[in-house]
């Protein structure tokens, strides 16, 4: 039966490939299609036999970053009448215990590059190998005995996989730790960890290589862990009213393949198994210049670093690099219409290669919608003109592109919000379930140790302290590729003696262009300064450098010591903002190989080269940080906590770009009268 199925698959793929001659060539940034993924598998099978009997596994398959100059040439040519860059895939695979980096070219249908990775760190874990590992543990006799010894039923045990981190080991085989949880009728396993066991599985040997049952700990009660509305008991509340935004003329955005056009914006959106949602070639229409102007060549998640703050045996290694270890795209979820994204949202699927190279689909993994949040775009009331009272108001609308990635217990909502005024807001929302540990206490007065490393959030349950550092890679191209990073410091000055004034002081700006990477490392919150990416080759009519300013969100930096292993791997959080010269190999801030990495391929290391960044193609790295001291409201699920930052035009336009936006017409819907409360 399996044989028959695979024959049909190959036949189907050949059919689709040959018919692809008739369809429009893909946009250079389009995600790999199902057809392309099948072709990759067939091409690789010629050199390395793939299939269930063989050990070749696909750990990462994505678009091989096309040459930037070729993309820009293609993009700027009228009607795209120049050849697009060669379309290629980049594959990280495991073959005979080695990690291979393979480039497959689609037009020649061949492998054009094949290298063995010799450095530190391991590729992303696949879903399949994590499932196989946890299944192994369930069958492992000593584990079953330990479960029995605790008086627990195996059928109620959930085994999850955790990465090992790196703690100075020289040998960093592809091992994972598994953590068991106990359901006992609950559906919230993360709140019921079974502590005291160390279970290490070798992903290569496919067996449990270490097992220790160190101690037995009580389990937190399942009481209060339910979150399904169908199972919760009344009273319910607070009561919320439904609301629907009516768009009698349909949505204001258009989607053409993966290109989105809305108001004055145009951009491309894509999906990658490691990064998740990718925005590229975002440009904004300038009414004065009558043309689209470049803003963001490419922007996406580069990493999420989540270290926990309990150094004990059950917890010390929990120092996740979510995107590099588990894949922020691989962990992304299907979005629910009307709840994850509002009415009117349009959804897009995400396709990636599973471990054996066959296409896997996450349907509705991204959504696009217009947000009518009741905000004011701009307004003014003028009462000082004799005989006139003027009020001009423009209501605001924005366009949101969203993804949710659920890495184990946590759900991360990633939003890119485009505004007609030219601003782009990146927002990270944290929700989901805490990682907790069992304790014997139900009240703070019972605590015996000096530090329980968190907060008692329920009976016998401590929510453990931790951080979330979410790093974005933003290849800004403000009106062209050659840009500079300007730090405009606000400095206090004494009033000069020569001026007759009762004022003793004022502030003014002291502008400094960062010449090298070192001069562009920023710890937020220490100085009053404006951070601006400018195009020093483009000026406004009044002589100001054309630019986009960074409006940072609340700043948090790392609190671990610099010699601590997780911090060496997470050293890209040492500054909130970094600037590097564009380099197509420098995409993943935690390194290309994040699992068990040793911190030798991070942004912090690249930046040490201290390259010149003035009037060059530069990339901005921004980290949204949260120090999370759990509180009782985070139990059993956590109301979304959001943070982010904004990129906003600064002397990019000649004047307010939304001055002449007409307020939208009100549509009356007479049949739709509100019900009165009874
Ligand atoms: C790989 O190629 C061999 C022939 O060389 C073929 O028998 C096999 O079915 C192919 N495997 C897959 C998964 O396409
Ligand atoms: C499992 O649930 C039952 C029934 O609610 C309860 O009596 C028992 O103590 C629970 N076991 C554990 C280990 O929590
Ligand atoms: C479980 O929680 C409910 C309310 O949260 C409380 O009324 C009840 O006493 C709790 N039961 C136990 C066994 O702790
Ligand atoms: C680009 O980055 C890679 C990886 O950090 C590095 O090996 C290479 O030297 C860089 N190229 C340039 C031109 O800096
Ligand atoms: Cu948290």
XYZ file of C-alpha atoms and ligand atoms in Angstrom:
735
model
C 0.000 0.000 0.000
C 2.760 2.421 0.935
C 4.527 1.546 -2.307
C 1.459 2.380 -4.355
C 1.009 5.701 -2.610
C 4.543 6.845 -3.243
C 4.287 5.940 -6.926
C 1.223 8.100 -7.259
C 2.989 10.953 -5.503
C 5.950 10.885 -7.862
C 3.693 10.688 -10.862
C 1.688 13.663 -9.615
C 4.805 15.700 -8.969
C 6.175 15.083 -12.445
C 2.905 16.185 -13.927
C 2.904 19.409 -11.935
C 6.540 20.190 -12.692
C 6.076 19.889 -16.434
C 2.961 22.015 -16.348
C 4.816 24.684 -14.390
C 6.319 25.928 -17.658
C 3.016 27.562 -18.393
C 2.574 29.430 -15.163
C 4.122 32.701 -14.131
C 7.576 32.306 -12.603
C 7.552 32.732 -8.842
C 8.522 35.961 -7.117
C 12.132 35.551 -5.917
C 10.916 35.574 -2.314
C 7.983 33.205 -2.735
C 8.200 30.325 -0.276
C 9.097 26.926 -1.674
C 6.022 25.265 -3.116
C 4.855 21.704 -2.670
C 6.047 20.971 -6.205
C 9.466 22.421 -5.483
C 9.784 20.457 -2.236
C 9.014 17.251 -4.119
C 11.558 18.169 -6.754
C 14.207 18.771 -4.078
C 13.566 15.311 -2.708
C 13.855 13.744 -6.141
C 17.070 15.639 -6.927
C 18.680 14.693 -3.618
C 17.583 11.078 -3.990
C 19.934 10.802 -6.966
C 22.949 11.382 -4.693
C 21.694 10.368 -1.266
C 18.961 7.766 -1.253
C 15.999 9.080 0.719
C 13.090 7.152 2.086
C 12.120 5.170 5.141
C 14.951 2.622 4.815
C 17.641 5.279 4.606
C 19.036 7.508 7.299
C 19.027 10.744 5.321
C 16.906 13.354 7.119
C 15.868 16.887 6.125
C 16.419 19.156 9.148
C 15.853 22.476 7.361
C 14.647 23.259 3.874
C 14.201 26.870 2.825
C 14.756 29.312 0.065
C 18.444 29.875 -0.635
C 18.710 33.622 -0.128
C 18.884 35.036 -3.666
C 21.578 37.546 -4.477
C 20.299 40.900 -3.260
C 21.529 42.925 -6.226
C 19.752 40.575 -8.630
C 16.518 40.756 -6.644
C 16.642 44.547 -6.641
C 17.430 44.687 -10.333
C 14.478 42.423 -11.081
C 12.210 44.290 -8.665
C 12.988 47.740 -10.056
C 12.746 46.776 -13.730
C 9.508 47.815 -15.379
C 7.103 44.838 -15.611
C 9.863 42.666 -14.161
C 11.252 42.129 -17.647
C 14.742 41.185 -16.480
C 15.527 37.648 -15.431
C 14.828 36.905 -11.754
C 17.774 35.540 -9.762
C 18.300 31.761 -9.986
C 15.810 30.019 -7.760
C 17.501 27.678 -5.324
C 16.812 25.845 -2.079
C 19.093 25.601 0.944
C 18.927 22.299 2.764
C 20.456 21.228 6.049
C 20.406 17.460 6.288
C 21.752 14.665 8.424
C 23.439 11.902 6.530
C 25.531 9.100 8.098
C 25.970 11.055 11.325
C 27.111 14.198 9.526
C 25.436 17.514 8.926
C 25.325 18.526 5.272
C 24.568 21.909 3.723
C 23.158 21.355 0.261
C 22.049 23.868 -2.356
C 19.623 22.607 -4.988
C 19.100 24.655 -8.132
C 15.643 24.428 -9.677
C 16.379 25.303 -13.273
C 19.173 22.735 -13.619
C 17.424 20.353 -11.200
C 20.710 19.539 -9.569
C 22.802 19.906 -6.465
C 25.065 22.914 -7.006
C 26.770 22.912 -3.614
C 27.259 20.237 -0.976
C 29.329 20.813 2.168
C 29.778 19.112 5.495
C 29.302 21.302 8.570
C 32.308 20.867 10.821
C 31.708 23.580 13.414
C 29.787 23.479 16.662
C 26.058 23.184 17.105
C 23.391 21.017 15.565
C 20.584 21.700 13.102
C 16.978 22.384 14.038
C 15.060 19.472 15.512
C 12.298 18.081 13.345
C 8.831 17.368 14.696
C 9.202 13.745 13.619
C 12.378 13.081 15.542
C 10.963 14.691 18.668
C 7.869 12.502 18.415
C 9.985 9.404 17.843
C 12.134 10.271 20.866
C 9.230 10.738 23.232
C 7.625 7.527 21.961
C 10.895 5.715 22.748
C 10.816 7.006 26.289
C 7.257 5.787 26.811
C 8.422 2.286 25.852
C 11.612 2.433 27.937
C 11.309 -0.082 30.751
C 13.093 1.805 33.560
C 10.937 4.851 32.774
C 7.750 2.774 32.944
C 8.913 1.389 36.262
C 9.558 4.867 37.634
C 6.076 5.923 36.597
C 4.625 2.848 38.299
C 6.707 3.471 41.433
C 5.063 6.885 41.679
C 1.624 5.263 41.538
C 0.879 6.914 38.189
C -0.784 5.508 35.077
C 1.303 5.556 31.895
C -1.789 6.286 29.818
C -2.069 9.644 31.591
C 1.602 10.563 31.037
C 2.642 13.054 28.359
C 6.336 13.092 27.453
C 7.715 16.269 25.880
C 11.106 17.028 24.408
C 13.485 19.704 25.592
C 16.797 20.754 24.148
C 19.896 20.211 26.295
C 21.519 23.608 25.988
C 25.306 23.735 26.310
C 27.272 23.818 29.537
C 30.890 23.632 28.480
C 30.823 20.094 27.053
C 33.248 19.468 24.210
C 31.163 16.679 22.706
C 27.734 17.926 21.736
C 25.962 14.981 20.154
C 22.400 15.346 19.029
C 20.812 14.558 22.383
C 17.616 15.831 23.925
C 16.152 15.657 27.397
C 12.575 14.596 27.765
C 10.248 15.867 30.455
C 7.205 13.872 31.581
C 3.923 15.438 32.654
C 0.837 13.904 34.228
C -2.595 14.612 32.835
C -4.820 12.688 35.231
C -7.915 13.929 33.445
C -6.546 17.440 32.942
C -5.777 18.836 29.475
C -3.110 21.194 30.713
C -0.042 18.954 31.021
C 2.473 21.785 31.422
C 0.995 22.610 34.810
C 1.619 19.048 36.061
C 5.297 18.161 35.641
C 6.589 14.867 37.031
C 9.922 15.924 38.490
C 12.952 13.961 39.587
C 13.917 12.028 36.454
C 16.739 12.723 34.012
C 15.963 11.142 30.656
C 18.346 11.714 27.768
C 17.630 10.406 24.276
C 20.118 10.234 21.430
C 18.418 11.405 18.246
C 21.061 9.615 16.188
C 21.168 6.288 18.026
C 17.421 6.466 18.557
C 17.645 5.224 22.103
C 17.592 6.380 25.691
C 21.244 6.895 26.513
C 20.875 8.072 30.085
C 18.190 7.531 32.662
C 18.241 8.570 36.302
C 15.413 8.513 38.781
C 16.743 10.949 41.324
C 13.808 11.663 43.605
C 10.048 11.668 43.845
C 8.269 14.984 44.082
C 4.605 15.672 44.730
C 2.496 16.611 41.696
C 0.661 19.911 41.617
C -3.091 19.329 41.888
C -5.044 19.441 38.649
C -7.550 21.747 40.294
C -8.106 24.940 38.354
C -6.049 23.944 35.317
C -9.051 23.705 32.987
C -9.363 26.444 30.335
C -11.880 25.084 27.815
C -15.041 27.181 27.848
C -17.118 24.036 27.317
C -15.801 22.539 30.563
C -15.708 25.611 32.785
C -18.562 26.135 35.207
C -20.659 29.288 35.637
C -20.660 32.092 36.571
C -19.041 33.348 33.335
C -17.732 36.819 32.670
C -16.848 39.586 32.166
C -19.448 39.762 29.422
C -18.231 41.099 26.096
C -20.337 42.239 23.180
C -19.663 41.090 19.688
C -18.834 43.693 17.057
C -18.386 43.386 13.346
C -16.671 45.927 11.157
C -18.765 46.359 8.049
C -16.875 46.807 4.819
C -19.612 47.368 2.240
C -16.982 47.829 -0.459
C -14.930 44.819 0.602
C -11.497 44.734 2.195
C -9.097 47.550 1.388
C -6.209 45.269 0.549
C -5.412 43.130 -2.475
C -3.354 39.985 -2.554
C -1.566 38.942 -5.695
C 0.277 35.677 -5.070
C 2.266 36.620 -1.988
C 2.276 40.360 -2.670
C 0.002 42.498 -0.522
C -1.097 45.976 -1.599
C -2.970 48.206 0.783
C -3.456 51.965 1.010
C 0.016 53.339 0.251
C 1.898 50.117 1.111
C 3.163 47.221 -0.954
C 5.063 44.232 0.423
C 5.675 40.539 -0.041
C 4.936 37.972 2.653
C 6.398 34.537 2.988
C 6.861 31.644 5.369
C 10.000 29.872 6.511
C 10.170 26.820 8.762
C 12.714 28.501 11.053
C 11.658 32.177 10.999
C 7.933 31.809 10.385
C 6.419 34.910 8.781
C 8.750 36.971 6.578
C 8.006 40.455 5.244
C 10.072 41.641 2.326
C 10.352 44.406 -0.245
C 8.081 46.665 1.754
C 7.753 50.024 0.073
C 5.461 52.992 0.484
C 3.905 55.198 -2.190
C 4.969 58.814 -2.033
C 2.265 61.091 -3.467
C 4.737 63.931 -4.047
C 7.214 61.794 -5.925
C 4.513 59.652 -7.517
C 6.437 56.473 -6.855
C 6.959 53.657 -4.376
C 9.967 54.138 -2.120
C 11.828 51.285 -0.416
C 11.713 50.907 3.346
C 12.298 47.300 4.420
C 14.096 44.827 2.188
C 13.442 41.982 4.604
C 12.207 41.616 8.168
C 11.548 38.524 10.272
C 12.124 36.798 13.578
C 15.707 35.714 13.969
C 15.530 34.063 17.386
C 13.639 33.757 20.673
C 15.869 33.161 23.672
C 14.038 31.904 26.773
C 16.283 31.093 29.744
C 14.682 29.934 33.022
C 16.086 31.041 36.340
C 16.188 27.888 38.438
C 19.704 26.384 38.517
C 18.576 23.001 39.951
C 18.990 19.674 38.120
C 15.437 19.615 36.741
C 15.621 23.147 35.376
C 19.129 24.487 34.701
C 19.188 23.395 31.051
C 15.894 25.077 30.167
C 17.416 27.895 28.123
C 15.579 27.616 24.833
C 16.550 29.142 21.501
C 13.075 28.539 20.109
C 13.527 29.444 16.442
C 16.902 27.769 16.042
C 16.043 24.649 18.017
C 12.351 24.013 17.360
C 11.626 26.290 14.386
C 9.320 29.257 14.890
C 7.718 28.321 11.555
C 7.595 24.613 12.327
C 5.861 25.465 15.629
C 3.428 27.935 14.035
C -0.252 27.050 14.285
C -3.343 27.307 12.107
C -5.175 30.520 12.911
C -8.887 30.419 13.697
C -11.088 32.768 11.686
C -12.956 35.381 13.806
C -10.933 34.725 16.972
C -7.240 34.621 16.095
C -7.888 37.110 13.311
C -10.995 39.283 12.975
C -13.780 39.126 10.388
C -12.484 40.078 6.961
C -9.079 38.509 7.511
C -7.467 36.637 4.648
C -5.402 33.570 5.482
C -2.349 31.979 3.897
C -0.953 28.487 4.332
C 2.600 27.582 5.241
C 4.369 24.678 3.584
C 7.596 23.120 4.728
C 9.509 19.877 4.232
C 9.001 17.190 6.840
C 11.908 15.105 8.055
C 11.730 12.770 5.048
C 11.456 15.688 2.643
C 7.763 15.409 1.862
C 5.706 18.610 1.972
C 3.837 19.348 5.203
C 1.185 22.012 5.328
C 0.062 24.270 8.153
C -3.147 25.738 6.816
C -4.058 29.336 7.667
C -0.686 29.902 9.298
C -0.644 33.638 8.525
C -3.427 36.163 8.295
C -3.830 39.676 6.962
C -6.522 42.066 8.156
C -7.392 45.709 8.502
C -7.497 46.924 12.065
C -10.091 49.507 13.016
C -9.106 50.110 16.600
C -10.906 53.401 17.127
C -7.639 55.324 16.994
C -7.183 58.831 15.686
C -4.745 59.199 12.808
C -4.481 62.938 13.368
C -6.777 65.788 14.422
C -6.947 69.449 15.247
C -9.555 71.775 16.703
C -8.900 75.412 15.915
C -10.844 77.890 18.025
C -8.695 80.963 17.633
C -9.813 82.005 14.182
C -12.489 84.709 14.598
C -15.862 83.521 13.378
C -14.754 79.971 12.685
C -14.427 76.815 14.652
C -12.529 74.195 12.731
C -12.250 70.552 13.630
C -10.483 68.182 11.306
C -10.149 64.525 12.335
C -8.916 61.493 10.465
C -9.723 58.100 11.907
C -6.892 55.605 11.694
C -6.836 52.210 10.045
C -3.880 49.906 9.817
C -3.021 46.635 8.144
C -1.844 43.746 10.300
C -0.009 40.624 9.198
C -0.031 37.984 11.932
C 1.447 34.646 12.878
C 1.164 32.647 16.103
C 3.887 30.228 17.042
C 3.243 27.836 19.914
C 6.499 26.441 21.169
C 5.388 23.918 23.772
C 3.634 25.755 26.565
C 3.949 29.314 25.225
C 2.055 30.969 22.408
C 3.766 33.919 20.759
C 1.659 36.280 18.654
C 3.829 38.083 16.100
C 2.262 41.100 14.395
C 3.578 43.453 11.743
C 1.330 46.483 11.603
C 1.551 48.887 8.684
C 0.144 52.389 9.028
C -0.738 54.847 6.272
C 1.526 57.451 7.932
C 4.480 55.234 7.038
C 5.005 53.568 10.386
C 5.603 49.823 10.816
C 5.004 48.386 14.264
C 6.369 45.010 15.330
C 4.490 43.520 18.235
C 5.135 40.371 20.243
C 2.315 39.028 22.415
C 2.989 36.324 24.996
C 0.221 34.019 26.086
C -0.321 30.318 26.755
C 0.692 28.369 29.823
C 3.503 28.895 32.340
C 6.267 26.392 32.922
C 5.859 25.391 36.551
C 7.455 23.172 39.140
C 5.797 21.288 41.941
C 6.382 22.341 45.542
C 4.939 21.157 48.822
C 3.628 24.663 49.580
C 0.268 26.240 49.018
C 1.097 29.503 50.823
C 4.108 31.820 50.923
C 4.310 31.519 54.734
C 5.352 27.860 54.371
C 8.412 28.509 52.203
C 11.555 27.121 53.837
C 14.240 27.734 51.228
C 15.836 31.076 50.578
C 14.654 31.118 46.969
C 11.899 29.151 45.257
C 12.865 30.766 41.887
C 9.376 31.979 41.153
C 5.896 32.641 42.467
C 3.346 30.277 44.025
C 0.578 30.597 41.449
C -1.658 27.720 42.612
C -1.647 24.930 45.178
C 1.771 23.180 45.080
C 2.687 25.095 41.938
C 5.505 27.574 41.377
C 5.641 29.542 38.121
C 9.400 29.728 37.498
C 11.091 33.073 36.718
C 12.417 33.429 33.172
C 13.085 35.807 30.289
C 11.785 36.053 26.752
C 14.119 37.779 24.322
C 12.643 38.027 20.851
C 15.145 39.221 18.241
C 14.103 40.628 14.870
C 16.399 40.944 11.884
C 15.459 44.031 9.900
C 17.262 44.682 6.659
C 16.158 48.270 6.202
C 16.766 49.889 2.829
C 15.643 53.476 3.256
C 15.190 54.803 -0.266
C 18.020 52.592 -1.484
C 20.519 50.156 -0.033
C 23.227 52.549 1.185
C 22.200 53.739 4.618
C 23.786 55.021 7.826
C 22.849 54.708 11.487
C 22.562 58.020 13.288
C 22.492 58.425 17.060
C 20.998 61.772 17.803
C 21.736 62.386 21.448
C 19.695 64.921 23.400
C 22.119 66.820 25.593
C 21.478 69.340 28.330
C 23.090 72.731 27.821
C 23.518 75.716 30.083
C 22.023 78.892 28.629
C 24.877 80.924 27.173
C 25.849 84.087 29.005
C 25.515 86.067 25.798
C 21.759 85.494 25.698
C 19.689 87.556 28.045
C 17.347 84.901 29.502
C 16.050 83.844 32.910
C 16.315 80.204 31.726
C 19.323 78.352 33.078
C 19.215 75.360 30.730
C 17.751 73.722 27.650
C 18.428 70.579 25.603
C 19.542 70.215 22.069
C 20.567 67.429 19.721
C 24.074 66.136 19.191
C 24.170 64.064 16.059
C 26.632 61.255 15.546
C 26.769 58.853 12.631
C 28.009 55.414 13.696
C 31.055 54.605 11.595
C 31.594 51.043 12.802
C 29.614 48.219 14.355
C 30.972 49.053 17.820
C 29.576 52.569 17.592
C 26.138 51.193 16.777
C 25.622 48.886 19.758
C 22.842 50.336 21.859
C 21.670 49.607 25.370
C 18.319 51.291 25.536
C 17.227 53.418 28.436
C 20.632 54.780 29.388
C 20.657 57.904 27.257
C 18.108 60.183 25.683
C 18.802 59.600 22.038
C 16.995 59.248 18.768
C 18.047 56.272 16.699
C 17.604 56.825 12.997
C 18.504 54.859 9.899
C 19.110 57.454 7.214
C 19.986 57.472 3.575
C 22.845 59.996 3.536
C 22.576 60.181 -0.257
C 18.983 61.421 -0.271
C 17.883 64.702 1.216
C 14.519 66.386 1.560
C 13.863 69.744 -0.041
C 14.948 71.301 3.233
C 18.224 69.419 3.315
C 17.428 66.824 5.966
C 18.671 63.251 5.520
C 15.855 60.962 4.512
C 15.330 58.464 7.318
C 13.298 56.104 9.433
C 13.424 56.404 13.177
C 13.313 53.555 15.660
C 10.840 54.056 18.505
C 11.928 51.387 20.971
C 9.602 49.680 23.385
C 10.360 49.095 27.073
C 13.981 48.013 27.349
C 15.256 44.924 29.117
C 18.685 43.435 28.885
C 20.180 40.169 30.103
C 20.705 39.635 33.828
C 22.755 36.436 33.640
C 26.500 36.816 34.092
C 28.570 37.041 30.934
C 30.425 33.814 31.788
C 27.220 31.796 32.157
C 26.825 29.276 29.335
C 23.302 30.270 28.256
C 24.411 33.900 28.072
C 27.420 33.010 25.930
C 24.971 31.388 23.477
C 22.506 34.243 23.898
C 25.126 37.021 23.727
C 23.111 38.687 20.972
C 20.926 40.036 23.806
C 23.830 41.994 25.325
C 22.605 45.025 23.404
C 19.036 45.893 22.445
C 20.048 47.258 19.066
C 22.931 46.262 16.794
C 23.817 47.246 13.264
C 25.798 44.998 10.932
C 26.746 45.367 7.292
C 24.511 43.202 5.094
C 25.876 39.686 4.748
C 23.696 36.984 3.311
C 25.206 34.404 5.686
C 24.350 36.427 8.795
C 20.669 35.774 9.262
C 20.310 33.754 12.454
C 21.439 35.775 15.460
C 22.047 32.628 17.539
C 24.047 31.037 14.719
C 23.072 28.790 11.833
C 23.312 25.825 14.238
C 21.582 26.807 17.464
C 20.957 23.449 19.120
C 23.803 22.904 21.631
C 25.631 25.869 20.109
C 28.659 27.251 21.906
C 28.142 30.909 21.109
C 30.863 31.107 18.458
C 28.500 32.032 15.611
C 26.287 34.694 17.159
C 25.613 38.304 16.230
C 27.856 39.276 19.165
C 30.778 37.446 17.523
C 30.128 38.817 14.029
C 29.938 42.315 15.458
C 33.418 41.907 16.970
C 34.867 42.310 13.481
C 33.827 45.914 13.897
C 33.171 46.449 10.207
C 32.408 49.822 8.688
C 28.721 50.576 8.458
C 28.580 54.160 7.267
C 26.796 54.684 3.951
C 26.585 50.926 3.443
C 23.878 48.326 3.071
C 23.119 47.761 6.766
C 20.931 45.469 8.849
C 19.306 46.377 12.167
C 18.816 43.809 14.925
C 16.301 44.626 17.628
C 15.482 42.546 20.691
C 12.132 42.791 22.445
C 12.812 41.619 26.000
C 10.559 40.530 28.839
C 11.688 39.578 32.343
C 8.826 37.395 33.467
C 8.130 37.053 37.178
C 4.978 34.925 37.015
C 1.895 36.033 38.914
C -1.342 34.294 39.817
C -3.193 35.844 36.888
C -0.890 33.874 34.586
C -2.569 30.665 35.819
C -3.970 28.491 34.270
C -3.473 30.482 31.056
C -1.853 33.846 30.716
C -3.685 36.928 29.414
C -1.632 38.254 26.487
C 1.278 40.470 27.465
C 2.535 42.589 24.583
C 5.586 44.610 23.771
C 7.219 45.830 20.617
C 8.695 48.727 18.758
C 7.974 51.008 15.853
C 9.793 52.200 12.769
C 8.519 55.574 11.700
C 9.448 57.925 8.887
C 11.687 60.820 9.980
C 12.228 63.404 7.232
C 11.357 60.675 4.747
C 8.373 62.613 3.393
C 8.258 66.328 2.681
C 5.278 66.741 4.982
C 2.551 64.784 6.768
C 1.913 61.958 4.274
C -1.673 61.453 5.457
C -2.709 65.099 5.335
C -4.914 64.488 2.339
C -6.380 61.167 3.443
C -10.135 61.597 3.314
C -12.047 60.482 6.389
C -13.933 57.348 5.383
C -17.613 57.613 4.582
C -20.004 56.385 7.202
C -22.312 53.641 6.073
C -25.631 53.491 7.837
C -27.237 50.138 8.282
C -30.799 50.990 9.249
C -31.926 47.411 9.832
C -29.173 46.906 12.332
C -30.499 48.714 15.411
C -28.838 47.932 18.725
C -30.912 45.956 21.203
C -31.664 47.770 24.417
C -30.653 46.156 27.673
C -33.497 44.511 29.525
C 15.008 7.168 -5.023
O 15.536 6.669 -6.202
C 15.393 5.272 -6.373
C 16.033 4.865 -7.680
O 17.304 5.386 -7.800
C 13.956 4.902 -6.381
O 13.823 3.490 -6.459
C 13.278 5.389 -5.115
O 11.905 5.143 -5.187
C 13.523 6.849 -4.952
N 12.983 7.267 -3.659
C 12.122 8.264 -3.499
C 11.640 8.487 -2.129
O 11.767 8.950 -4.442
C -5.770 11.795 39.950
O -7.120 12.174 40.021
C -7.826 11.500 41.022
C -9.298 11.864 40.887
O -9.456 13.262 40.750
C -7.258 11.875 42.395
O -7.936 11.184 43.415
C -5.796 11.488 42.418
O -5.190 11.935 43.612
C -5.053 12.117 41.244
N -3.702 11.632 41.197
C -2.660 12.431 41.147
C -1.324 11.764 41.131
O -2.750 13.636 41.079
C -10.706 23.495 43.592
O -10.911 24.848 43.280
C -12.174 25.326 43.580
C -12.270 26.747 43.066
O -11.144 27.167 42.399
C -12.401 25.274 45.065
O -13.706 25.703 45.366
C -12.210 23.840 45.531
O -12.277 23.779 46.942
C -10.867 23.305 45.076
N -10.802 21.920 45.436
C -9.733 21.401 45.985
C -9.799 19.914 46.242
O -8.745 22.043 46.275
C 29.779 36.970 5.966
O 29.467 36.236 7.122
C 30.159 35.028 7.273
C 29.624 34.401 8.542
O 29.741 35.262 9.633
C 31.650 35.270 7.309
O 32.331 34.031 7.370
C 32.090 36.044 6.087
O 33.423 36.374 6.193
C 31.257 37.299 5.964
N 31.593 38.005 4.749
C 31.998 39.265 4.759
C 32.286 39.834 3.427
O 32.117 39.906 5.788
Cu 6.965 34.088 30.324
